[in-house]
PDB file of C-alpha atoms in Angstrom:
ATOM      1  CA  UNK A   7     163.131  -5.903  80.693  1.00 47.00           C
ATOM      2  CA  UNK A   8     162.650  -2.851  82.917  1.00 44.00           C
ATOM      3  CA  UNK A   9     161.425   0.314  81.252  1.00 47.00           C
ATOM      4  CA  UNK A  10     161.642   3.788  82.709  1.00 52.00           C
ATOM      5  CA  UNK A  11     158.872   5.845  81.148  1.00 81.00           C
ATOM      6  CA  UNK A  12     155.665   5.592  79.151  1.00 87.00           C
ATOM      7  CA  UNK A  13     157.356   5.996  75.746  1.00 84.00           C
ATOM      8  CA  UNK A  14     159.853   3.262  76.615  1.00 89.00           C
ATOM      9  CA  UNK A  15     157.028   1.029  77.850  1.00 91.00           C
ATOM     10  CA  UNK A  16     154.980   1.635  74.685  1.00 93.00           C
ATOM     11  CA  UNK A  17     157.951   0.804  72.464  1.00 94.00           C
ATOM     12  CA  UNK A  18     158.883  -2.390  74.293  1.00 94.00           C
ATOM     13  CA  UNK A  19     155.224  -3.427  74.518  1.00 96.00           C
ATOM     14  CA  UNK A  20     154.918  -2.990  70.748  1.00 96.00           C
ATOM     15  CA  UNK A  21     157.799  -5.450  70.241  1.00 96.00           C
ATOM     16  CA  UNK A  22     156.195  -7.904  72.679  1.00 96.00           C
ATOM     17  CA  UNK A  23     152.829  -7.629  70.896  1.00 97.00           C
ATOM     18  CA  UNK A  24     154.514  -7.987  67.500  1.00 95.00           C
ATOM     19  CA  UNK A  25     156.424 -11.095  68.600  1.00 95.00           C
ATOM     20  CA  UNK A  26     153.278 -12.618  70.162  1.00 96.00           C
ATOM     21  CA  UNK A  27     151.544 -12.424  66.774  1.00 94.00           C
ATOM     22  CA  UNK A  28     154.294 -14.640  65.367  1.00 90.00           C
ATOM     23  CA  UNK A  29     154.200 -17.098  68.259  1.00 91.00           C
ATOM     24  CA  UNK A  30     150.410 -17.381  67.836  1.00 92.00           C
ATOM     25  CA  UNK A  31     150.590 -17.242  64.001  1.00 90.00           C
ATOM     26  CA  UNK A  32     147.884 -14.575  64.128  1.00 93.00           C
ATOM     27  CA  UNK A  33     148.014 -12.671  60.830  1.00 92.00           C
ATOM     28  CA  UNK A  34     144.946 -10.535  61.584  1.00 94.00           C
ATOM     29  CA  UNK A  35     146.311  -9.343  64.923  1.00 95.00           C
ATOM     30  CA  UNK A  36     149.643  -8.652  63.224  1.00 93.00           C
ATOM     31  CA  UNK A  37     147.986  -6.607  60.465  1.00 91.00           C
ATOM     32  CA  UNK A  38     146.319  -4.480  63.140  1.00 94.00           C
ATOM     33  CA  UNK A  39     149.789  -3.415  64.339  1.00 95.00           C
ATOM     34  CA  UNK A  40     150.643  -1.822  60.979  1.00 92.00           C
ATOM     35  CA  UNK A  41     149.687   1.539  59.559  1.00 91.00           C
ATOM     36  CA  UNK A  42     147.617   1.134  56.414  1.00 80.00           C
ATOM     37  CA  UNK A  43     148.140   4.809  55.578  1.00 83.00           C
ATOM     38  CA  UNK A  44     151.891   5.073  55.742  1.00 80.00           C
ATOM     39  CA  UNK A  45     153.544   1.639  55.404  1.00 72.00           C
ATOM     40  CA  UNK A  46     156.836   2.077  53.575  1.00 75.00           C
ATOM     41  CA  UNK A  47     159.011  -1.012  53.629  1.00 77.00           C
ATOM     42  CA  UNK A  48     159.866  -4.153  55.601  1.00 82.00           C
ATOM     43  CA  UNK A  49     163.446  -5.407  55.583  1.00 81.00           C
ATOM     44  CA  UNK A  50     164.059  -8.816  57.101  1.00 82.00           C
ATOM     45  CA  UNK A  51     167.069 -10.824  58.186  1.00 77.00           C
ATOM     46  CA  UNK A  52     165.928 -13.828  56.094  1.00 75.00           C
ATOM     47  CA  UNK A  53     166.418 -14.136  52.330  1.00 79.00           C
ATOM     48  CA  UNK A  54     163.360 -13.384  50.205  1.00 81.00           C
ATOM     49  CA  UNK A  55     161.311 -11.741  52.961  1.00 80.00           C
ATOM     50  CA  UNK A  56     161.741  -8.036  52.154  1.00 86.00           C
ATOM     51  CA  UNK A  57     158.625  -6.174  51.042  1.00 87.00           C
ATOM     52  CA  UNK A  58     157.852  -2.687  49.836  1.00 84.00           C
ATOM     53  CA  UNK A  59     154.074  -3.224  49.675  1.00 83.00           C
ATOM     54  CA  UNK A  60     151.664  -3.996  52.497  1.00 83.00           C
ATOM     55  CA  UNK A  61     149.900  -6.798  50.572  1.00 87.00           C
ATOM     56  CA  UNK A  62     153.184  -8.438  49.514  1.00 89.00           C
ATOM     57  CA  UNK A  63     154.455  -8.361  53.098  1.00 86.00           C
ATOM     58  CA  UNK A  64     151.362 -10.096  54.449  1.00 87.00           C
ATOM     59  CA  UNK A  65     151.255 -12.644  51.615  1.00 90.00           C
ATOM     60  CA  UNK A  66     154.800 -13.674  52.607  1.00 87.00           C
ATOM     61  CA  UNK A  67     153.887 -13.763  56.288  1.00 86.00           C
ATOM     62  CA  UNK A  68     150.745 -15.825  55.664  1.00 87.00           C
ATOM     63  CA  UNK A  69     152.874 -18.326  53.748  1.00 86.00           C
ATOM     64  CA  UNK A  70     155.442 -18.400  56.564  1.00 82.00           C
ATOM     65  CA  UNK A  71     152.724 -18.910  59.197  1.00 83.00           C
ATOM     66  CA  UNK A  72     151.227 -21.766  57.163  1.00 83.00           C
ATOM     67  CA  UNK A  73     154.411 -23.454  55.935  1.00 80.00           C
ATOM     68  CA  UNK A  74     157.395 -22.219  57.922  1.00 75.00           C
ATOM     69  CA  UNK A  75     160.763 -21.997  56.204  1.00 66.00           C
ATOM     70  CA  UNK A  76     162.883 -24.820  54.873  1.00 59.00           C
ATOM     71  CA  UNK A  77     165.773 -23.707  57.070  1.00 53.00           C
ATOM     72  CA  UNK A  78     163.769 -23.873  60.288  1.00 57.00           C
ATOM     73  CA  UNK A  79     162.131 -26.541  62.412  1.00 57.00           C
ATOM     74  CA  UNK A  80     158.605 -25.276  61.750  1.00 62.00           C
ATOM     75  CA  UNK A  81     158.289 -23.773  65.189  1.00 75.00           C
ATOM     76  CA  UNK A  82     158.501 -20.041  65.712  1.00 83.00           C
ATOM     77  CA  UNK A  83     161.300 -19.344  68.103  1.00 84.00           C
ATOM     78  CA  UNK A  84     160.957 -17.111  71.158  1.00 89.00           C
ATOM     79  CA  UNK A  85     162.841 -13.839  70.808  1.00 92.00           C
ATOM     80  CA  UNK A  86     164.552 -12.203  73.755  1.00 94.00           C
ATOM     81  CA  UNK A  87     164.538  -8.391  73.800  1.00 95.00           C
ATOM     82  CA  UNK A  88     167.786  -6.672  74.805  1.00 95.00           C
ATOM     83  CA  UNK A  89     169.049  -3.090  74.851  1.00 95.00           C
ATOM     84  CA  UNK A  90     165.767  -1.476  73.778  1.00 95.00           C
ATOM     85  CA  UNK A  91     165.970   2.243  73.140  1.00 94.00           C
ATOM     86  CA  UNK A  92     163.022   4.476  72.334  1.00 95.00           C
ATOM     87  CA  UNK A  93     163.106   7.931  70.770  1.00 94.00           C
ATOM     88  CA  UNK A  94     159.741   9.663  70.942  1.00 92.00           C
ATOM     89  CA  UNK A  95     157.801  12.640  69.692  1.00 91.00           C
ATOM     90  CA  UNK A  96     154.060  13.256  69.972  1.00 88.00           C
ATOM     91  CA  UNK A  97     153.352  11.271  66.796  1.00 91.00           C
ATOM     92  CA  UNK A  98     156.393   9.029  66.263  1.00 93.00           C
ATOM     93  CA  UNK A  99     158.290   6.350  68.153  1.00 95.00           C
ATOM     94  CA  UNK A 100     161.547   4.943  66.889  1.00 96.00           C
ATOM     95  CA  UNK A 101     162.291   1.729  68.755  1.00 97.00           C
ATOM     96  CA  UNK A 102     165.587  -0.107  68.415  1.00 97.00           C
ATOM     97  CA  UNK A 103     166.515  -3.346  70.131  1.00 96.00           C
ATOM     98  CA  UNK A 104     168.703  -6.375  69.851  1.00 96.00           C
ATOM     99  CA  UNK A 105     166.484  -9.440  69.506  1.00 95.00           C
ATOM    100  CA  UNK A 106     167.963 -12.844  70.166  1.00 94.00           C
ATOM    101  CA  UNK A 107     166.632 -16.270  69.309  1.00 89.00           C
ATOM    102  CA  UNK A 108     166.264 -18.180  72.579  1.00 88.00           C
ATOM    103  CA  UNK A 109     168.079 -21.254  71.241  1.00 87.00           C
ATOM    104  CA  UNK A 110     170.810 -19.421  69.312  1.00 86.00           C
ATOM    105  CA  UNK A 111     171.632 -16.112  70.929  1.00 90.00           C
ATOM    106  CA  UNK A 112     174.302 -15.109  68.399  1.00 93.00           C
ATOM    107  CA  UNK A 113     174.223 -13.468  66.050  1.00 93.00           C
ATOM    108  CA  UNK A 114     171.640 -11.102  67.464  1.00 93.00           C
ATOM    109  CA  UNK A 115     169.020  -9.499  65.246  1.00 92.00           C
ATOM    110  CA  UNK A 116     169.335  -5.725  65.178  1.00 95.00           C
ATOM    111  CA  UNK A 117     165.782  -4.435  64.927  1.00 95.00           C
ATOM    112  CA  UNK A 118     164.242  -1.047  64.255  1.00 96.00           C
ATOM    113  CA  UNK A 119     160.541  -0.282  64.469  1.00 96.00           C
ATOM    114  CA  UNK A 120     159.296   3.109  63.230  1.00 96.00           C
ATOM    115  CA  UNK A 121     155.847   3.701  64.672  1.00 96.00           C
ATOM    116  CA  UNK A 122     153.255   6.404  64.105  1.00 95.00           C
ATOM    117  CA  UNK A 123     150.293   7.348  66.279  1.00 93.00           C
ATOM    118  CA  UNK A 124     147.020   6.366  64.561  1.00 92.00           C
ATOM    119  CA  UNK A 125     143.630   6.386  66.244  1.00 88.00           C
ATOM    120  CA  UNK A 126     145.285   6.493  69.661  1.00 91.00           C
ATOM    121  CA  UNK A 127     147.577   3.486  69.124  1.00 93.00           C
ATOM    122  CA  UNK A 128     151.077   2.955  67.796  1.00 95.00           C
ATOM    123  CA  UNK A 129     151.252   1.466  64.280  1.00 95.00           C
ATOM    124  CA  UNK A 130     154.303   0.350  62.319  1.00 94.00           C
ATOM    125  CA  UNK A 131     155.262   2.212  59.160  1.00 92.00           C
ATOM    126  CA  UNK A 132     158.685   0.580  58.826  1.00 91.00           C
ATOM    127  CA  UNK A 133     160.398  -2.448  60.360  1.00 91.00           C
ATOM    128  CA  UNK A 134     163.968  -3.529  59.735  1.00 92.00           C
ATOM    129  CA  UNK A 135     165.690  -6.666  61.028  1.00 91.00           C
ATOM    130  CA  UNK A 136     169.282  -7.615  60.252  1.00 91.00           C
ATOM    131  CA  UNK A 137     171.732 -10.031  61.801  1.00 91.00           C
ATOM    132  CA  UNK A 138     174.468  -8.234  63.718  1.00 92.00           C
ATOM    133  CA  UNK A 139     177.571  -8.552  61.504  1.00 92.00           C
ATOM    134  CA  UNK A 140     179.765  -7.946  64.577  1.00 93.00           C
ATOM    135  CA  UNK A 141     178.563 -11.262  66.010  1.00 93.00           C
ATOM    136  CA  UNK A 142     178.790 -13.397  62.897  1.00 81.00           C
ATOM    137  CA  UNK A 143     181.689 -15.802  62.475  1.00 72.00           C
TER     138      UNK A 143
END
């Protein structure tokens, strides 16, 4: 994906880094991407994965990394990033994108990442994933 400016690059790179933590099942690297001062809520496109507390979110992720989900093969699927848009201020990035599973491109996963600048790096305070209802049968 081509990006046109530094805010766009930072937003897309955040998604790449976030996804890489899943591919590598690296919970510590994933935790480092989140704000510990302002985390609000995580909404996921899978049943039972929403969290409104940092510790609950990472307990669920640790379980997923260790055990997978009953509806999946046990592998963590590559996600393709499409239509990324970044809205930036000095301290906030709002990144939206359509993510698509490499093996099942529809429905896409509409994704929003709200990031804040902490100690010189972008950290997530809110992430929302939902299947695109316009692409569901």
